[in-house]
Amino acid sequence: MGTGNVERRTILKVAGASMATLGLAATTGCGGDSGTSADGTVTIRYSWWGADERAKRINQSIALFEKKYPKIKVKTDFQDYASFWEKFQTQAAGGNPPDVFQNAVGFLRKYDKRGILMDLKSQIDAGNLSLDHFRAGVTKVGEVDGKQLGIPVGSNTMALVVDKKVLAKAGVDPQPGWTWDEYFKALKTIHDKTKVPGDTGYFGIMYLYDLYLRQNGKAFFDKDGLGFEQTDLTEWWTDGYNRVKAGIITSPKTVEQDKPKSSLSAGHAACEFTWDNFTVRYSAEGTSEYGLAPIPTTDGKDTGQYLASLMLSASARTQHPKEVAQFIDFMVHDPEVGKIMGYDRGVLATTDQFDAYKPTDAVGKEIAQYEQDTAAAGVLGAITPHPSGADTVEAAFLRISGDMAQGKTKVSDAVKQFFSESEAAFQA
């Protein structure tokens, strides 16, 4: 399930929004209306984003579901990430969204505000959908304002992916509790000793900046908008720009030239922050040995981390709420489905599936171990619910930080532009 065909800007943009490995194959299955046939068979529509590999796994899972529930048929539809949300927005505006669909935290408030999402608590209370046996804390990702708007299928958390060979050559050995000062010092050491830049561009990753802010008593988002000030971002981006100029961060031009590879797997950096389950892409793309390292801290303990998740949501307009709930329940709890899906959408969210699937590859084992170690460290907090417009804000953060790093816009102007675009997104 490599992500070698995903260009880096997309994977970072989508990392927050999708929380899972993606491909850019724009393949569409059959759409069509859901309904009930004369013999009582119900048809529901299920849409998701991802590549062909994910589609194969999901279709295998659906075959198992239809075998168990012969009176429920599932029509499928999938695209790449950008095409999925374009189509979904059109369907939602026309009052015809799919009955059940893949979702992410950045879209919950946006579509709840428009009355598109079903509060699944009614189906949980009716016994058609269970919230039992989920790994600690993960169901909170789909909870907004007391409503259960999404059911997680897989979880992930931010991590630092490192080129083990380059770090060993530089004598850098990250340990839990290391500080940002130690991290930035390590980047300089790596560059001085190996001539390889330390990091691919940490300052443009919204979800990493969120962790830094959380370590300092703030957050990227609060309920209604941004949870930080212009002075905060000015400091973050000024430091980032200076490190690019000093050569300890990969040149943005090199990052562009390396696409669709990451500059880490291209050998032009020693580290990159991303979601832990994306680690598979580096092994698929690169020739070195890659591993996961701890998130730097401010106080030597608190990383600000939380479990994020891809999830399944249901349409508030579905004519078949019970069948949709049974489908979601099967997809998140059935052990065979867990074995089929593996870590395609993150580390499996329920203990039923997590225990059923044992990764055999080194990368998969390391991802599972990283999440277990992070949970055991007691540092995981709850994700901050994202306001409506968060998806647009995240894309703006990545784009504007890129312009700033390339010197196309001054830091002060970049900060003003970001706050201005964010304000507009929240009001849309």
XYZ file of N, CA and C in Angstrom, residues 8-208:
603
model
N 4.395 15.203 -2.435
C 4.570 15.543 -1.029
C 3.619 16.634 -0.547
N 3.418 17.656 -1.369
C 2.547 18.737 -0.911
C 1.152 18.187 -0.657
N 0.701 17.294 -1.533
C -0.620 16.704 -1.348
C -0.642 15.872 -0.080
N 0.423 15.081 0.141
C 0.365 14.192 1.303
C 0.389 14.991 2.592
N 1.099 16.117 2.598
C 1.102 16.931 3.809
C -0.220 17.662 3.961
N -0.747 18.150 2.862
C -2.041 18.824 2.928
C -3.101 17.845 3.395
N -3.039 16.660 2.846
C -4.071 15.683 3.117
C -3.811 14.946 4.422
N -2.545 14.981 4.871
C -2.228 14.256 6.108
C -3.192 14.627 7.195
N -3.394 15.926 7.377
C -4.327 16.355 8.402
C -5.730 15.968 8.058
N -6.083 16.182 6.828
C -7.474 15.980 6.480
C -7.835 14.514 6.357
N -6.921 13.700 5.882
C -7.318 12.330 5.600
C -6.894 11.339 6.648
N -5.817 11.613 7.337
C -5.274 10.697 8.339
C -5.011 9.314 7.774
N -4.672 9.174 6.529
C -4.413 7.829 6.026
C -3.641 7.876 4.735
N -3.145 6.731 4.319
C -2.399 6.642 3.076
C -3.342 6.863 1.905
N -2.884 7.664 0.930
C -3.748 7.995 -0.203
C -3.067 7.672 -1.510
N -3.855 7.601 -2.559
C -3.294 7.535 -3.895
C -3.999 8.567 -4.725
N -3.520 8.798 -5.927
C -4.147 9.800 -6.763
C -4.943 9.194 -7.908
N -5.221 7.897 -7.826
C -5.978 7.258 -8.897
C -7.420 7.738 -8.858
N -7.831 8.467 -9.890
C -9.200 8.990 -9.903
C -10.125 7.959 -10.538
N -10.472 6.980 -9.759
C -11.299 5.890 -10.255
C -12.664 5.969 -9.599
N -13.688 5.828 -10.357
C -15.027 5.935 -9.800
C -15.789 4.640 -10.018
N -16.397 4.165 -8.952
C -17.259 2.989 -9.058
C -18.651 3.447 -9.446
N -19.642 2.581 -9.196
C -20.999 2.947 -9.569
C -21.635 3.801 -8.492
N -22.399 4.777 -8.900
C -23.135 5.613 -7.953
C -24.576 5.157 -7.921
N -25.489 6.087 -8.132
C -26.897 5.704 -8.215
C -27.608 5.865 -6.894
N -28.939 5.825 -6.941
C -29.742 6.053 -5.749
C -29.829 4.803 -4.897
N -29.929 5.051 -3.586
C -30.180 3.942 -2.687
C -31.695 3.729 -2.636
N -32.094 2.533 -2.199
C -33.533 2.281 -2.136
C -33.834 0.898 -1.625
N -35.099 0.513 -1.709
C -35.550 -0.805 -1.266
C -36.241 -1.486 -2.439
N -35.863 -2.743 -2.719
C -36.478 -3.465 -3.836
C -37.719 -4.218 -3.350
N -38.419 -4.824 -4.285
C -39.688 -5.501 -3.980
C -39.529 -6.633 -2.963
N -38.384 -7.303 -2.984
C -38.202 -8.429 -2.051
C -37.641 -7.996 -0.696
N -37.617 -6.664 -0.470
C -37.156 -6.174 0.827
C -35.664 -5.933 0.918
N -34.948 -6.155 -0.201
C -33.505 -5.888 -0.202
C -33.264 -4.383 -0.226
N -32.406 -3.929 0.670
C -32.089 -2.503 0.796
C -30.735 -2.233 0.143
N -30.640 -1.141 -0.591
C -29.360 -0.732 -1.182
C -28.904 0.566 -0.535
N -27.643 0.559 -0.071
C -27.067 1.781 0.486
C -25.849 2.179 -0.341
N -25.562 3.473 -0.389
C -24.420 3.998 -1.145
C -23.281 4.334 -0.198
N -22.073 3.874 -0.557
C -20.883 4.079 0.279
C -19.788 4.713 -0.571
N -19.282 5.880 -0.129
C -18.239 6.600 -0.873
C -17.009 6.826 -0.005
N -15.845 6.810 -0.637
C -14.603 7.084 0.095
C -13.574 7.643 -0.871
N -12.462 8.129 -0.300
C -11.335 8.548 -1.143
C -10.176 7.594 -0.909
N -9.294 7.516 -1.912
C -8.145 6.624 -1.806
C -7.762 6.095 -3.176
N -6.813 5.192 -3.173
C -6.300 4.637 -4.425
C -6.889 3.256 -4.681
N -6.449 2.630 -5.782
C -6.982 1.317 -6.184
C -6.772 0.262 -5.105
N -5.639 0.318 -4.423
C -5.344 -0.686 -3.399
C -6.383 -0.639 -2.279
N -6.743 0.565 -1.858
C -7.777 0.690 -0.828
C -9.111 0.169 -1.341
N -9.409 0.481 -2.590
C -10.678 0.023 -3.177
C -10.761 -1.498 -3.176
N -9.661 -2.169 -3.523
C -9.651 -3.642 -3.512
C -9.972 -4.173 -2.123
N -9.333 -3.594 -1.128
C -9.534 -4.059 0.251
C -10.972 -3.797 0.716
N -11.485 -2.611 0.384
C -12.849 -2.276 0.802
C -13.865 -3.178 0.104
N -13.659 -3.439 -1.187
C -14.595 -4.315 -1.901
C -14.596 -5.736 -1.350
N -13.418 -6.228 -0.930
C -13.356 -7.538 -0.273
C -14.154 -7.517 1.030
N -14.026 -6.425 1.773
C -14.735 -6.282 3.047
C -16.252 -6.236 2.826
N -16.673 -5.518 1.772
C -18.101 -5.413 1.453
C -18.671 -6.788 1.096
N -17.884 -7.591 0.389
C -18.349 -8.956 0.033
C -18.665 -9.765 1.300
N -17.838 -9.616 2.319
C -18.101 -10.301 3.597
C -19.371 -9.771 4.254
N -19.541 -8.458 4.203
C -20.728 -7.843 4.803
C -22.004 -8.335 4.116
N -21.993 -8.356 2.781
C -23.199 -8.760 2.044
C -23.510 -10.232 2.248
N -22.489 -11.014 2.552
C -22.709 -12.430 2.859
C -23.438 -12.566 4.203
N -23.032 -11.744 5.165
C -23.666 -11.795 6.490
C -25.052 -11.155 6.467
N -25.208 -10.101 5.654
C -26.487 -9.380 5.559
C -26.988 -9.448 4.119
N -27.545 -10.582 3.697
C -27.943 -10.745 2.280
C -29.032 -9.781 1.818
N -29.738 -9.151 2.764
C -30.793 -8.204 2.385
C -30.275 -6.765 2.278
N -28.958 -6.591 2.436
C -28.376 -5.241 2.275
C -27.318 -5.280 1.175
N -27.515 -4.473 0.149
C -26.546 -4.364 -0.940
C -25.822 -3.010 -0.812
N -24.552 -2.990 -1.173
C -23.755 -1.767 -1.035
C -23.248 -1.326 -2.403
N -23.639 -0.129 -2.817
C -23.113 0.468 -4.054
C -21.932 1.349 -3.679
N -20.843 1.228 -4.424
C -19.616 1.927 -4.037
C -19.221 3.016 -5.020
N -18.451 3.975 -4.507
C -17.991 5.099 -5.315
C -16.719 5.628 -4.653
N -15.618 5.726 -5.416
C -14.417 6.311 -4.812
C -13.632 7.135 -5.812
N -12.954 8.139 -5.276
C -12.071 9.013 -6.071
C -10.821 9.324 -5.259
N -9.924 10.122 -5.865
C -8.829 10.671 -5.072
C -9.415 11.739 -4.149
N -8.597 12.204 -3.223
C -9.052 13.078 -2.143
C -9.770 14.339 -2.635
N -9.111 15.085 -3.517
C -9.684 16.358 -3.972
C -10.999 16.139 -4.720
N -11.023 15.136 -5.604
C -12.235 14.854 -6.392
C -13.379 14.387 -5.491
N -13.030 13.616 -4.470
C -14.063 13.126 -3.539
C -14.819 14.298 -2.914
N -14.069 15.274 -2.377
C -14.738 16.362 -1.659
C -15.462 17.306 -2.613
N -14.960 17.448 -3.836
C -15.692 18.247 -4.834
C -17.056 17.613 -5.102
N -17.033 16.304 -5.345
C -18.275 15.590 -5.642
C -19.202 15.589 -4.427
N -18.613 15.358 -3.240
C -19.440 15.290 -2.029
C -20.142 16.627 -1.787
N -19.422 17.710 -1.991
C -20.017 19.038 -1.776
C -21.209 19.244 -2.700
N -21.065 18.812 -3.951
C -22.161 18.932 -4.919
C -23.351 18.069 -4.497
N -23.056 16.819 -4.084
C -24.132 15.913 -3.645
C -24.849 16.470 -2.415
N -24.059 16.977 -1.468
C -24.643 17.499 -0.231
C -25.527 18.706 -0.520
N -25.036 19.586 -1.411
C -25.805 20.785 -1.761
C -27.107 20.402 -2.472
N -27.073 19.299 -3.214
C -28.257 18.845 -3.937
C -29.172 17.951 -3.111
N -28.834 17.753 -1.848
C -29.674 16.938 -0.968
C -29.556 15.449 -1.217
N -28.453 15.016 -1.860
C -28.318 13.599 -2.207
C -26.938 13.042 -1.845
N -26.474 13.265 -0.594
C -25.166 12.706 -0.235
C -25.245 11.186 -0.122
N -24.101 10.476 -0.192
C -24.130 9.021 -0.005
C -24.644 8.672 1.394
N -25.184 7.461 1.538
C -25.730 7.034 2.837
C -24.641 6.951 3.893
N -23.473 6.467 3.490
C -22.346 6.322 4.413
C -21.072 6.692 3.655
N -20.140 7.352 4.327
C -18.965 7.840 3.608
C -17.790 8.018 4.563
N -16.605 7.970 3.969
C -15.368 8.213 4.706
C -15.318 9.693 5.075
N -14.821 9.981 6.287
C -14.814 11.372 6.738
C -13.569 11.626 7.591
N -13.340 12.887 7.911
C -12.183 13.265 8.719
C -12.551 14.471 9.571
N -11.762 14.716 10.609
C -12.118 15.687 11.639
C -12.326 17.098 11.093
N -11.585 17.457 10.044
C -11.687 18.804 9.496
C -13.023 19.116 8.845
N -13.854 18.094 8.644
C -15.120 18.286 7.928
C -16.350 18.089 8.817
N -16.167 17.668 10.061
C -17.311 17.329 10.906
C -18.219 18.531 11.177
N -17.616 19.617 11.694
C -18.447 20.797 12.002
C -19.005 21.434 10.729
N -18.190 21.421 9.680
C -18.605 22.033 8.409
C -19.916 21.425 7.918
N -19.983 20.080 7.904
C -21.177 19.444 7.350
C -22.259 19.214 8.396
N -21.905 19.221 9.668
C -22.925 19.178 10.714
C -23.723 20.479 10.693
N -23.017 21.600 10.499
C -23.647 22.923 10.450
C -24.689 22.982 9.326
N -24.436 22.208 8.270
C -25.354 22.212 7.113
C -26.415 21.115 7.205
N -26.433 20.402 8.332
C -27.461 19.375 8.530
C -27.252 18.114 7.716
N -25.999 17.853 7.296
C -25.719 16.714 6.416
C -25.457 15.433 7.210
N -24.892 15.559 8.428
C -24.417 14.382 9.160
C -25.432 13.858 10.170
N -25.587 12.538 10.210
C -26.453 11.900 11.184
C -25.737 11.823 12.537
N -26.468 12.141 13.614
C -25.948 11.859 14.952
C -26.168 10.371 15.189
N -25.072 9.621 15.220
C -25.166 8.162 15.295
C -25.549 7.645 16.680
N -25.707 8.557 17.646
C -26.071 8.109 19.001
C -27.414 7.382 19.020
N -28.334 7.805 18.150
C -29.651 7.139 18.111
C -29.500 5.672 17.719
N -28.604 5.392 16.786
C -28.373 4.009 16.345
C -27.550 3.218 17.361
N -26.700 3.910 18.090
C -25.957 3.252 19.178
C -26.944 2.841 20.266
N -27.850 3.763 20.624
C -28.868 3.481 21.649
C -29.804 2.359 21.216
N -30.051 2.280 19.890
C -30.958 1.241 19.367
C -30.283 -0.132 19.278
N -28.978 -0.183 19.534
C -28.263 -1.464 19.513
C -27.790 -1.900 18.137
N -27.827 -0.981 17.154
C -27.394 -1.327 15.792
C -25.910 -1.027 15.549
N -25.309 -0.322 16.491
C -23.922 0.117 16.344
C -23.294 0.175 17.733
N -22.131 -0.435 17.875
C -21.498 -0.515 19.191
C -20.252 0.367 19.279
N -20.126 1.061 20.402
C -18.906 1.813 20.683
C -18.011 1.066 21.667
N -18.299 -0.218 21.886
C -17.465 -1.052 22.748
C -16.202 -1.476 21.985
N -15.182 -1.814 22.742
C -13.942 -2.405 22.215
C -13.137 -1.472 21.312
N -13.315 -0.168 21.452
C -12.440 0.759 20.721
C -11.190 1.013 21.554
N -10.063 1.220 20.877
C -8.837 1.533 21.590
C -8.992 2.874 22.307
N -8.332 3.004 23.430
C -8.541 4.125 24.352
C -8.538 5.478 23.665
N -9.630 6.220 23.858
C -9.686 7.618 23.427
C -10.037 7.869 21.981
N -10.052 6.829 21.149
C -10.160 7.087 19.708
C -11.563 7.536 19.283
N -12.621 7.100 19.991
C -13.981 7.498 19.566
C -14.236 8.987 19.769
N -13.441 9.625 20.610
C -13.612 11.063 20.867
C -13.372 11.885 19.598
N -12.596 11.327 18.656
C -12.292 12.063 17.425
C -13.574 12.367 16.653
N -14.541 11.458 16.708
C -15.779 11.643 15.959
C -16.887 12.325 16.734
N -16.563 12.801 17.923
C -17.574 13.418 18.793
C -17.459 14.932 18.722
N -18.552 15.601 18.418
C -18.561 17.065 18.329
C -19.828 17.581 18.994
N -19.652 18.475 19.958
C -20.795 19.117 20.628
C -21.810 18.098 21.146
N -21.298 16.999 21.700
C -22.182 15.984 22.289
C -22.794 15.026 21.290
N -22.470 15.187 20.009
C -23.011 14.288 18.973
C -21.903 13.359 18.476
N -22.264 12.119 18.132
C -21.296 11.185 17.547
C -21.483 11.244 16.037
N -20.628 12.038 15.376
C -20.791 12.299 13.940
C -19.941 11.386 13.069
N -19.009 10.663 13.690
C -18.163 9.750 12.932
C -17.704 8.610 13.812
N -17.489 7.442 13.195
C -16.980 6.263 13.907
C -15.613 5.927 13.323
N -14.551 5.988 14.126
C -13.190 5.775 13.617
C -12.965 4.374 13.051
N -12.246 4.313 11.925
C -11.849 3.015 11.350
C -10.375 2.730 11.604
N -9.600 3.783 11.821
C -8.171 3.606 12.082
C -7.651 4.846 12.770
N -6.571 4.723 13.498
C -6.033 5.888 14.198
C -4.582 6.109 13.791
N -4.140 7.334 13.980
C -2.723 7.619 13.818
C -2.369 8.803 14.677
N -1.082 9.043 14.828
C -0.619 10.187 15.594
C 0.617 10.748 14.905
N 0.888 12.018 15.128
C 2.064 12.634 14.507
C 3.335 11.989 15.043
N 4.324 11.840 14.169
C 5.606 11.259 14.552
C 6.698 11.942 13.727
N 7.925 11.688 14.108
C 9.072 12.157 13.336
C 9.677 10.944 12.639
N 9.615 10.938 11.302
C 10.242 9.851 10.543
C 11.691 10.241 10.283
N 12.610 9.321 10.549
C 14.033 9.642 10.415
C 14.738 8.645 9.496
N 15.789 9.128 8.840
C 16.707 8.261 8.098
C 17.728 7.760 9.122
N 17.589 6.490 9.518
C 18.405 5.940 10.611
C 19.902 5.997 10.298
N 20.234 5.779 9.041
C 21.663 5.771 8.667
C 22.291 7.154 8.804
N 21.572 8.177 8.368
C 22.099 9.545 8.450
C 22.230 9.970 9.921
N 21.211 9.649 10.733
C 21.276 10.015 12.148
C 22.432 9.307 12.853
N 22.643 8.049 12.509
C 23.753 7.298 13.125
C 25.100 7.924 12.750
N 25.213 8.307 11.489
C 26.453 8.936 11.007
C 26.730 10.256 11.744
N 25.628 10.973 12.064
C 25.763 12.266 12.748
C 25.870 12.109 14.261
N 25.633 10.888 14.744
C 25.684 10.664 16.191
C 24.483 11.235 16.930
N 23.352 11.320 16.245
C 22.119 11.859 16.847
C 21.199 10.699 17.216
N 20.737 10.672 18.455
C 19.896 9.579 18.944
C 18.698 10.140 19.717
N 17.584 10.420 19.029
C 16.422 11.036 19.693
C 15.832 10.129 20.782
N 15.531 10.729 21.923
C 14.925 9.988 23.029
C 13.622 10.664 23.459
N 12.660 9.898 24.000
C 11.421 10.513 24.486
C 11.727 11.638 25.480
N 11.010 12.759 25.317
C 11.219 13.884 26.224
C 12.257 14.882 25.734
N 12.875 14.601 24.576
C 13.834 15.603 24.092
C 13.101 16.896 23.763
N 13.821 18.014 23.805
C 13.175 19.318 23.655
C 13.342 19.851 22.235
N 12.588 20.908 21.929
C 12.716 21.551 20.619
C 14.126 22.100 20.431
N 14.699 22.655 21.508
C 16.080 23.163 21.409
C 17.031 22.040 21.008
N 16.832 20.867 21.603
C 17.683 19.712 21.272
C 17.431 19.246 19.837
N 16.172 19.300 19.423
C 15.834 18.906 18.051
C 16.510 19.834 17.037
N 16.388 21.145 17.243
C 16.975 22.101 16.290
C 18.506 22.031 16.316
N 19.064 21.768 17.494
C 20.514 21.586 17.596
C 20.930 20.333 16.808
N 20.098 19.279 16.900
C 20.372 18.030 16.171
C 20.352 18.266 14.659
N 19.421 19.094 14.178
C 19.362 19.393 12.738
C 20.662 20.035 12.271
N 21.192 20.944 13.083
C 22.454 21.611 12.723
C 23.615 20.609 12.752
N 23.611 19.739 13.769
C 24.658 18.714 13.873
C 24.638 17.796 12.653
N 23.440 17.372 12.260
C 23.284 16.501 11.091
C 23.861 17.186 9.851
N 23.491 18.453 9.675
C 23.963 19.192 8.496
C 25.481 19.376 8.528
N 26.003 19.725 9.697
C 27.459 19.963 9.831
C 28.265 18.687 9.574
N 27.755 17.553 10.060
C 28.527 16.304 9.984
C 28.296 15.501 8.708
N 27.116 15.636 8.108
C 26.795 14.789 6.941
C 26.552 15.588 5.666
N 26.428 16.923 5.805
C 26.095 17.813 4.679
C 24.672 17.604 4.156
N 23.889 16.801 4.875
C 22.471 16.592 4.512
C 21.627 17.526 5.381
N 20.667 18.272 4.785
C 19.785 19.103 5.613
C 19.042 18.234 6.638
N 18.724 18.835 7.792
C 18.120 18.047 8.864
C 16.672 17.677 8.637
N 15.857 18.617 8.088
C 14.406 18.412 8.025
C 13.874 18.955 6.701
N 12.747 18.402 6.242
C 12.201 18.789 4.931
C 11.354 20.059 4.968
N 10.990 20.541 6.175
C 10.160 21.758 6.236
C 9.055 21.651 7.268
N 9.443 21.486 8.530
C 8.506 21.271 9.638
C 7.504 22.419 9.792
N 7.893 23.632 9.431
C 7.127 24.845 9.763
C 5.828 24.981 8.971
N 5.640 24.146 7.929
C 4.430 24.261 7.114
C 3.377 23.209 7.429
N 3.634 22.384 8.457
C 2.716 21.285 8.767
C 1.777 21.713 9.894
N 0.544 21.986 9.542
C -0.429 22.496 10.503
C -0.538 21.615 11.742
N -0.578 20.293 11.534
C -0.795 19.397 12.669
C 0.425 19.333 13.595
N 1.604 19.606 13.076
C 2.776 19.684 13.949
C 2.740 20.987 14.750
